[in-house]
Amino acid sequence: MIKFLDLQKVNLQHQEEIENKLLSVFRSGWYLLGSEVKSFETNLASYIGSKYALGVANGLDALRLIFRAYIELGVMKAGDEVLVPANTYIASVLALSDNGLVPVFVEPDANTYNIDISKIEEKISPKTKAILVVHLQGRIVFSEELKNIAQKHQLKIVEDNAQAIGAEWSGIKSGNLGDAAGFSFYPGKNLGALGDAGAVTTNDKELFDTIRAIANYGSNQKYVNIYKGLNSRLDEIQAAVLDVKLKYIGHENGTRRKIAKRLISEINNPKILLPENPADENEHVWHVFVVRTEKRDEFQAYLTEKGIQTIIHYPIPPHKQEAYKEYSDLSFPITEKMHDEVLSLPISSVLEEEEIQAIIKAVNEF
Ligand SMILES: *Cc1c(COP(=O)(O)O)cnc(C)c1O
């Protein structure tokens, strides 16, 4: 069987280095807020090009904390609106509603799957305070136009960079394009921990200090609490593993790019709509390789039969979820059609040549 993502194989590529680190943290007797987190934060900031990086418990927390900090700083308040793509993983939206912010959904571009920048301005109201851009599937969404809109309306740009670590726009890495960014190191992400982990990057010192305090019980001095905070910390073991894997992310993303290029050039089934390779290939790190077909369920069953594991990212858009029934009357036809048609094929740095060939052959014969 061709696994959608063979995580064991991914991590065993660095077995010796990771096992040594795990053992050394275990033996150190120091498990939180120590040198491993510090080292990873320094290396992550340097990789992204941002002034600051802060390890947190997971990607959802990274995003929640950014908006919570903006609220504590008086930049936003409950009831304010944040523009967010209608087709995203639910976590992007949860980060807003958890803070009492109102998500205002914007349709995606049918070719890139990312927020359609040309549809942003019509959604801006006097209550709009930010645009939460999601670099979905590992593809950056950014442009001069987006920057200008944000500037003109004095909106913060927050990046949901859970899927696109290492992607670059005009030589700038995702996570350093807007005012702040949230990262997820969920095991299946391009840079994955051995459990939950996340980070925030920013160049804003005040925001950074505020998030650091909120994530640590609202305290920046032991037993002195300035915010009603939470506990959201990256632990030493996860940081140590991530620090090892961060060194290889460029290479890992390069391998994904090569595989994506092959799939795009060698799959030639008119029933299957392939993703677009951006003109500047650095803009994409291929977290997932999403194809579309009206016969999606039939196609998935066929691939399963052929021993090829696939996943639907995602079957139900946020505004159609039970959790957000207040938005169920809204209509986003591009988003809804995508959710009915998308299927993610396996793509990871550990796919073997025969597996790539088998995927291409099976898709072409459907
Ligand atoms: C994975 C993901 C998140 C959430 O990250 P967790 O670490 O699982 O909390 C947020 N947004 C997007 C787009 C994601 O893919």
Short mmCIF file of C-alpha atoms and ligand atoms in Angstrom, two decimals:
data_model
loop_
_atom_site.label_atom_id
_atom_site.label_comp_id
_atom_site.label_asym_id
_atom_site.label_seq_id
_atom_site.Cartn_x
_atom_site.Cartn_y
_atom_site.Cartn_z
CA MET A 1 0.00 0.00 0.00
CA ILE A 2 1.16 3.54 -0.75
CA LYS A 3 0.57 5.50 2.43
CA PHE A 4 -0.70 9.05 2.21
CA LEU A 5 2.12 10.02 4.54
CA ASP A 6 4.60 7.58 6.04
CA LEU A 7 5.51 9.49 9.20
CA GLN A 8 7.64 6.70 10.57
CA LYS A 9 9.79 6.80 7.46
CA VAL A 10 9.92 10.61 7.51
CA ASN A 11 11.28 10.67 11.05
CA LEU A 12 13.58 7.66 10.71
CA GLN A 13 15.53 9.67 8.12
CA HIS A 14 17.01 11.46 11.13
CA GLN A 15 16.85 8.56 13.59
CA GLU A 16 20.27 8.92 15.17
CA GLU A 17 20.14 12.67 15.62
CA ILE A 18 16.60 12.63 17.00
CA GLU A 19 17.18 9.72 19.36
CA ASN A 20 20.31 11.37 20.75
CA LYS A 21 18.37 14.55 21.40
CA LEU A 22 15.48 12.73 23.05
CA LEU A 23 17.88 10.92 25.34
CA SER A 24 19.76 14.06 26.23
CA VAL A 25 16.58 15.98 27.13
CA PHE A 26 15.34 13.02 29.15
CA ARG A 27 18.60 12.81 31.08
CA SER A 28 18.88 16.58 31.57
CA GLY A 29 15.99 16.72 34.03
CA TRP A 30 14.83 20.01 32.42
CA TYR A 31 11.61 19.72 30.43
CA LEU A 32 10.05 23.18 30.00
CA LEU A 33 11.31 26.68 29.21
CA GLY A 34 14.88 25.57 28.74
CA SER A 35 17.74 25.67 26.29
CA GLU A 36 16.11 23.49 23.62
CA VAL A 37 13.15 25.85 23.21
CA LYS A 38 15.49 28.81 23.22
CA SER A 39 17.66 27.28 20.53
CA PHE A 40 14.70 26.34 18.35
CA GLU A 41 13.18 29.82 18.69
CA THR A 42 16.48 31.42 17.67
CA ASN A 43 16.91 29.10 14.71
CA LEU A 44 13.29 29.43 13.58
CA ALA A 45 13.46 33.24 13.66
CA SER A 46 16.69 33.14 11.72
CA TYR A 47 15.24 30.72 9.13
CA ILE A 48 12.08 32.79 8.67
CA GLY A 49 13.96 36.10 8.77
CA SER A 50 11.74 37.51 11.53
CA LYS A 51 13.03 39.30 14.61
CA TYR A 52 11.13 37.08 17.03
CA ALA A 53 9.88 33.52 17.27
CA LEU A 54 8.01 32.00 20.17
CA GLY A 55 7.27 28.32 20.70
CA VAL A 56 3.70 27.50 21.76
CA ALA A 57 1.67 24.35 22.32
CA ASN A 58 0.11 24.00 18.84
CA GLY A 59 -0.88 25.86 15.71
CA LEU A 60 -4.37 26.79 16.83
CA ASP A 61 -2.92 28.36 19.98
CA ALA A 62 -0.38 30.27 17.90
CA LEU A 63 -3.23 31.94 16.01
CA ARG A 64 -5.48 32.36 19.08
CA LEU A 65 -2.62 34.01 20.96
CA ILE A 66 -1.89 36.51 18.19
CA PHE A 67 -5.49 37.76 18.19
CA ARG A 68 -5.75 37.62 21.97
CA ALA A 69 -2.63 39.78 22.20
CA TYR A 70 -4.03 42.30 19.72
CA ILE A 71 -7.11 42.52 21.94
CA GLU A 72 -5.03 43.02 25.10
CA LEU A 73 -3.08 45.74 23.27
CA GLY A 74 -6.29 47.51 22.29
CA VAL A 75 -5.71 47.01 18.56
CA MET A 76 -8.94 44.99 18.29
CA LYS A 77 -11.90 44.22 20.48
CA ALA A 78 -14.62 41.58 20.66
CA GLY A 79 -17.14 42.13 17.86
CA ASP A 80 -14.54 43.37 15.39
CA GLU A 81 -14.30 41.65 12.03
CA VAL A 82 -11.43 39.69 10.51
CA LEU A 83 -11.41 38.61 6.87
CA VAL A 84 -10.60 34.94 6.40
CA PRO A 85 -10.81 32.62 3.39
CA ALA A 86 -14.04 30.61 3.23
CA ASN A 87 -12.06 27.51 2.35
CA THR A 88 -9.62 26.84 5.13
CA TYR A 89 -9.05 24.39 7.92
CA ILE A 90 -11.45 25.17 10.77
CA ALA A 91 -8.60 26.20 13.09
CA SER A 92 -8.19 29.52 11.25
CA VAL A 93 -11.80 30.38 12.07
CA LEU A 94 -11.70 29.01 15.63
CA ALA A 95 -8.80 31.34 16.42
CA LEU A 96 -11.14 34.25 15.68
CA SER A 97 -14.39 33.12 17.27
CA ASP A 98 -12.53 31.99 20.39
CA ASN A 99 -11.56 35.65 20.85
CA GLY A 100 -15.05 37.01 20.15
CA LEU A 101 -13.90 38.26 16.74
CA VAL A 102 -16.25 37.84 13.81
CA PRO A 103 -14.98 35.88 10.81
CA VAL A 104 -15.94 37.45 7.49
CA PHE A 105 -15.48 34.83 4.80
CA VAL A 106 -13.96 35.61 1.42
CA GLU A 107 -14.16 33.24 -1.55
CA PRO A 108 -10.94 31.68 -2.85
CA ASP A 109 -9.38 31.89 -6.27
CA ALA A 110 -10.41 28.72 -8.11
CA ASN A 111 -6.88 28.13 -9.42
CA THR A 112 -4.80 28.74 -6.32
CA TYR A 113 -7.33 27.64 -3.65
CA ASN A 114 -6.17 30.69 -1.70
CA ILE A 115 -8.13 33.79 -0.70
CA ASP A 116 -9.07 35.82 -3.78
CA ILE A 117 -7.31 39.11 -3.14
CA SER A 118 -9.55 40.91 -5.64
CA LYS A 119 -12.58 40.08 -3.45
CA ILE A 120 -11.14 41.39 -0.21
CA GLU A 121 -11.92 45.09 -0.46
CA GLU A 122 -15.68 44.64 -0.97
CA LYS A 123 -15.83 42.80 2.39
CA ILE A 124 -14.14 45.51 4.41
CA SER A 125 -16.38 47.37 6.87
CA PRO A 126 -15.64 49.97 9.57
CA LYS A 127 -15.32 47.02 11.98
CA THR A 128 -12.66 45.19 9.98
CA LYS A 129 -9.34 45.03 11.80
CA ALA A 130 -7.32 42.32 10.09
CA ILE A 131 -6.93 39.90 7.22
CA LEU A 132 -6.06 36.35 8.22
CA VAL A 133 -4.39 34.93 5.13
CA VAL A 134 -3.95 31.17 4.97
CA HIS A 135 -1.17 29.83 2.76
CA LEU A 136 -3.28 26.80 1.98
CA GLN A 137 -1.75 23.58 0.66
CA GLY A 138 1.70 25.14 1.12
CA ARG A 139 1.17 27.89 -1.45
CA ILE A 140 1.83 31.49 -0.49
CA VAL A 141 -0.93 34.02 -1.01
CA PHE A 142 0.52 37.51 -1.06
CA SER A 143 0.87 40.47 -3.38
CA GLU A 144 1.63 44.18 -3.49
CA GLU A 145 -2.11 44.69 -3.92
CA LEU A 146 -2.80 42.87 -0.64
CA LYS A 147 -0.19 44.98 1.14
CA ASN A 148 -1.75 48.16 -0.29
CA ILE A 149 -5.27 47.17 0.76
CA ALA A 150 -4.06 46.47 4.30
CA GLN A 151 -2.21 49.75 4.44
CA LYS A 152 -5.08 51.78 3.01
CA HIS A 153 -7.59 50.39 5.51
CA GLN A 154 -5.11 50.05 8.38
CA LEU A 155 -5.60 46.32 8.71
CA LYS A 156 -3.20 43.88 10.30
CA ILE A 157 -2.11 40.99 8.11
CA VAL A 158 -1.88 37.77 10.09
CA GLU A 159 -0.56 34.68 8.35
CA ASP A 160 -1.82 31.18 9.06
CA ASN A 161 1.44 29.53 8.09
CA ALA A 162 0.55 26.06 9.34
CA GLN A 163 0.99 24.56 5.87
CA ALA A 164 3.66 26.65 4.17
CA ILE A 165 6.88 26.78 6.20
CA GLY A 166 9.76 27.51 3.83
CA ALA A 167 7.69 29.02 1.03
CA GLU A 168 8.97 32.36 -0.30
CA TRP A 169 7.41 35.38 -1.95
CA SER A 170 9.91 37.72 -3.63
CA GLY A 171 12.65 36.24 -1.47
CA ILE A 172 10.68 36.76 1.77
CA LYS A 173 9.63 33.67 3.69
CA SER A 174 6.03 33.00 4.66
CA GLY A 175 5.78 33.91 8.31
CA ASN A 176 7.59 37.18 7.63
CA LEU A 177 5.16 38.75 5.15
CA GLY A 178 2.58 40.23 7.48
CA ASP A 179 2.41 41.53 11.05
CA ALA A 180 2.44 38.14 12.75
CA ALA A 181 2.23 34.48 11.79
CA GLY A 182 1.10 31.24 13.39
CA PHE A 183 2.87 27.95 12.66
CA SER A 184 1.78 24.39 13.35
CA PHE A 185 4.23 21.55 13.83
CA TYR A 186 1.52 18.89 14.02
CA PRO A 187 3.30 15.64 13.05
CA GLY A 188 1.91 15.61 9.50
CA LYS A 189 2.96 19.16 8.61
CA ASN A 190 6.06 19.76 6.46
CA LEU A 191 7.98 20.41 9.68
CA GLY A 192 6.39 18.01 12.14
CA ALA A 193 7.03 17.32 15.82
CA LEU A 194 6.39 14.04 17.64
CA GLY A 195 3.16 15.43 19.02
CA ASP A 196 1.55 18.86 19.22
CA ALA A 197 3.68 21.96 18.75
CA GLY A 198 3.42 25.43 17.25
CA ALA A 199 5.06 28.83 17.03
CA VAL A 200 4.44 32.51 16.43
CA THR A 201 6.78 34.74 14.44
CA THR A 202 6.66 38.53 14.28
CA ASN A 203 8.83 41.64 14.03
CA ASP A 204 6.64 43.47 16.56
CA LYS A 205 8.37 43.53 19.97
CA GLU A 206 5.29 44.66 21.88
CA LEU A 207 3.12 41.96 20.32
CA PHE A 208 5.80 39.36 20.97
CA ASP A 209 6.16 40.30 24.67
CA THR A 210 2.39 40.26 25.09
CA ILE A 211 2.01 36.83 23.52
CA ARG A 212 4.92 35.47 25.54
CA ALA A 213 3.17 36.60 28.73
CA ILE A 214 -0.33 35.42 27.76
CA ALA A 215 1.00 31.99 26.81
CA ASN A 216 2.60 31.74 30.23
CA TYR A 217 -0.42 32.31 32.51
CA GLY A 218 -0.43 35.99 31.62
CA SER A 219 2.83 36.43 33.44
CA ASN A 220 6.24 37.72 32.48
CA GLN A 221 7.55 37.57 35.99
CA LYS A 222 6.92 34.51 38.14
CA TYR A 223 3.75 34.81 40.26
CA VAL A 224 2.96 38.27 38.87
CA ASN A 225 0.06 38.09 36.40
CA ILE A 226 -0.83 40.96 34.14
CA TYR A 227 -3.27 39.13 31.84
CA LYS A 228 -5.83 36.37 32.36
CA GLY A 229 -3.53 34.11 30.42
CA LEU A 230 -3.35 30.51 29.46
CA ASN A 231 -0.73 27.81 29.46
CA SER A 232 0.50 27.22 25.95
CA ARG A 233 4.14 26.28 25.85
CA LEU A 234 6.35 24.32 23.53
CA ASP A 235 8.13 21.66 25.56
CA GLU A 236 11.81 20.81 25.47
CA ILE A 237 11.40 17.41 23.82
CA GLN A 238 9.35 18.75 20.91
CA ALA A 239 11.67 21.74 20.52
CA ALA A 240 14.72 19.47 20.40
CA VAL A 241 13.17 17.31 17.69
CA LEU A 242 12.04 20.34 15.70
CA ASP A 243 15.49 21.89 15.95
CA VAL A 244 16.95 18.78 14.31
CA LYS A 245 14.31 18.67 11.57
CA LEU A 246 14.44 22.41 10.84
CA LYS A 247 17.91 21.92 9.33
CA TYR A 248 16.43 19.68 6.66
CA ILE A 249 13.22 21.54 5.82
CA GLY A 250 14.70 23.24 2.76
CA HIS A 251 15.77 19.90 1.35
CA GLU A 252 12.47 18.27 2.30
CA ASN A 253 10.50 21.02 0.55
CA GLY A 254 12.77 20.69 -2.50
CA THR A 255 11.93 17.00 -2.77
CA ARG A 256 8.23 17.77 -2.53
CA ARG A 257 8.62 20.31 -5.32
CA LYS A 258 10.31 17.77 -7.57
CA ILE A 259 7.55 15.23 -6.97
CA ALA A 260 4.84 17.83 -7.57
CA LYS A 261 6.46 18.78 -10.87
CA ARG A 262 6.53 15.16 -11.98
CA LEU A 263 2.90 14.58 -11.05
CA ILE A 264 1.90 17.72 -12.92
CA SER A 265 3.87 16.84 -16.04
CA GLU A 266 3.07 13.12 -16.16
CA ILE A 267 -0.57 12.95 -15.10
CA ASN A 268 -2.63 13.58 -18.20
CA ASN A 269 -6.14 12.42 -17.46
CA PRO A 270 -8.70 14.98 -18.72
CA LYS A 271 -11.06 13.96 -15.88
CA ILE A 272 -8.54 15.11 -13.27
CA LEU A 273 -7.84 18.80 -12.72
CA LEU A 274 -4.28 19.27 -11.54
CA PRO A 275 -2.98 21.99 -9.22
CA GLU A 276 -1.10 24.89 -10.75
CA ASN A 277 2.66 25.22 -10.33
CA PRO A 278 3.24 28.91 -9.54
CA ALA A 279 5.45 30.86 -11.96
CA ASP A 280 7.89 31.32 -9.10
CA GLU A 281 8.14 27.80 -7.76
CA ASN A 282 9.53 29.05 -4.42
CA GLU A 283 6.01 30.22 -3.59
CA HIS A 284 4.88 26.62 -3.06
CA VAL A 285 6.09 23.94 -0.63
CA TRP A 286 3.42 21.37 -1.55
CA HIS A 287 2.14 20.49 1.90
CA VAL A 288 -0.55 18.61 0.00
CA PHE A 289 -1.09 17.85 -3.67
CA VAL A 290 -4.75 18.50 -4.33
CA VAL A 291 -6.52 17.43 -7.53
CA ARG A 292 -10.15 17.92 -8.44
CA THR A 293 -12.77 15.85 -10.17
CA GLU A 294 -16.54 15.80 -10.26
CA LYS A 295 -16.26 12.06 -9.67
CA ARG A 296 -14.28 12.56 -6.47
CA ASP A 297 -15.78 9.79 -4.35
CA GLU A 298 -15.55 7.28 -7.19
CA PHE A 299 -11.96 8.37 -7.84
CA GLN A 300 -11.02 7.97 -4.18
CA ALA A 301 -12.59 4.50 -4.01
CA TYR A 302 -10.72 3.55 -7.20
CA LEU A 303 -7.37 4.69 -5.77
CA THR A 304 -8.04 2.84 -2.52
CA GLU A 305 -8.69 -0.28 -4.58
CA LYS A 306 -5.28 0.29 -6.25
CA GLY A 307 -3.64 0.54 -2.84
CA ILE A 308 -3.16 4.30 -2.89
CA GLN A 309 -4.18 6.18 0.25
CA THR A 310 -5.73 9.62 -0.25
CA ILE A 311 -7.34 12.25 2.00
CA ILE A 312 -9.99 14.91 1.39
CA HIS A 313 -8.77 18.38 2.46
CA TYR A 314 -11.49 19.21 3.43
CA PRO A 315 -14.92 17.59 3.09
CA ILE A 316 -16.96 20.37 4.80
CA PRO A 317 -16.16 24.10 4.75
CA PRO A 318 -16.24 25.98 8.09
CA HIS A 319 -19.49 27.86 7.31
CA LYS A 320 -21.27 24.53 6.75
CA GLN A 321 -20.08 23.00 10.01
CA GLU A 322 -22.53 22.35 12.85
CA ALA A 323 -20.17 24.39 15.05
CA TYR A 324 -20.86 27.47 12.91
CA LYS A 325 -24.54 26.99 12.21
CA GLU A 326 -24.98 30.78 12.45
CA TYR A 327 -23.22 30.97 9.05
CA SER A 328 -24.99 28.05 7.37
CA ASP A 329 -27.19 30.32 5.26
CA LEU A 330 -24.20 32.01 3.69
CA SER A 331 -23.37 30.90 0.20
CA PHE A 332 -19.83 30.47 -1.13
CA PRO A 333 -20.24 28.53 -4.38
CA ILE A 334 -16.53 28.33 -5.27
CA THR A 335 -15.66 27.08 -1.80
CA GLU A 336 -18.53 24.61 -1.71
CA LYS A 337 -17.68 23.17 -5.12
CA MET A 338 -14.06 22.75 -4.08
CA HIS A 339 -15.05 20.79 -1.00
CA ASP A 340 -17.14 18.47 -3.18
CA GLU A 341 -14.36 17.82 -5.69
CA VAL A 342 -10.96 17.91 -4.00
CA LEU A 343 -8.77 14.93 -3.25
CA SER A 344 -5.20 14.96 -1.95
CA LEU A 345 -2.78 12.48 -3.50
CA PRO A 346 0.25 11.26 -1.56
CA ILE A 347 3.20 13.65 -1.70
CA SER A 348 6.03 13.50 0.78
CA SER A 349 9.80 13.50 0.74
CA VAL A 350 9.92 9.75 1.39
CA LEU A 351 7.87 8.56 -1.61
CA GLU A 352 9.89 6.01 -3.60
CA GLU A 353 10.34 6.23 -7.36
CA GLU A 354 8.13 3.15 -7.91
CA GLU A 355 5.43 4.69 -5.74
CA ILE A 356 5.47 7.92 -7.74
CA GLN A 357 5.19 5.91 -10.94
CA ALA A 358 2.35 3.81 -9.54
CA ILE A 359 0.41 6.93 -8.55
CA ILE A 360 0.84 8.48 -12.01
CA LYS A 361 -0.17 5.25 -13.74
CA ALA A 362 -3.25 4.70 -11.57
CA VAL A 363 -4.48 8.29 -11.99
CA ASN A 364 -3.97 8.14 -15.76
CA GLU A 365 -5.92 4.91 -16.02
CA PHE A 366 -8.94 6.17 -14.09
C1 LIG B 1 -2.87 22.31 11.02
C2 LIG B 1 -3.48 23.62 10.82
C3 LIG B 1 -3.80 24.47 11.89
C4 LIG B 1 -3.78 24.06 13.32
O1 LIG B 1 -2.60 23.53 13.79
P1 LIG B 1 -2.61 22.55 15.05
O2 LIG B 1 -1.17 22.46 15.40
O3 LIG B 1 -3.20 21.25 14.62
O4 LIG B 1 -3.40 23.20 16.13
C5 LIG B 1 -4.26 25.74 11.60
N1 LIG B 1 -4.45 26.15 10.34
C6 LIG B 1 -4.20 25.36 9.29
C7 LIG B 1 -4.42 25.88 7.90
C8 LIG B 1 -3.72 24.06 9.49
O5 LIG B 1 -3.48 23.28 8.43
#
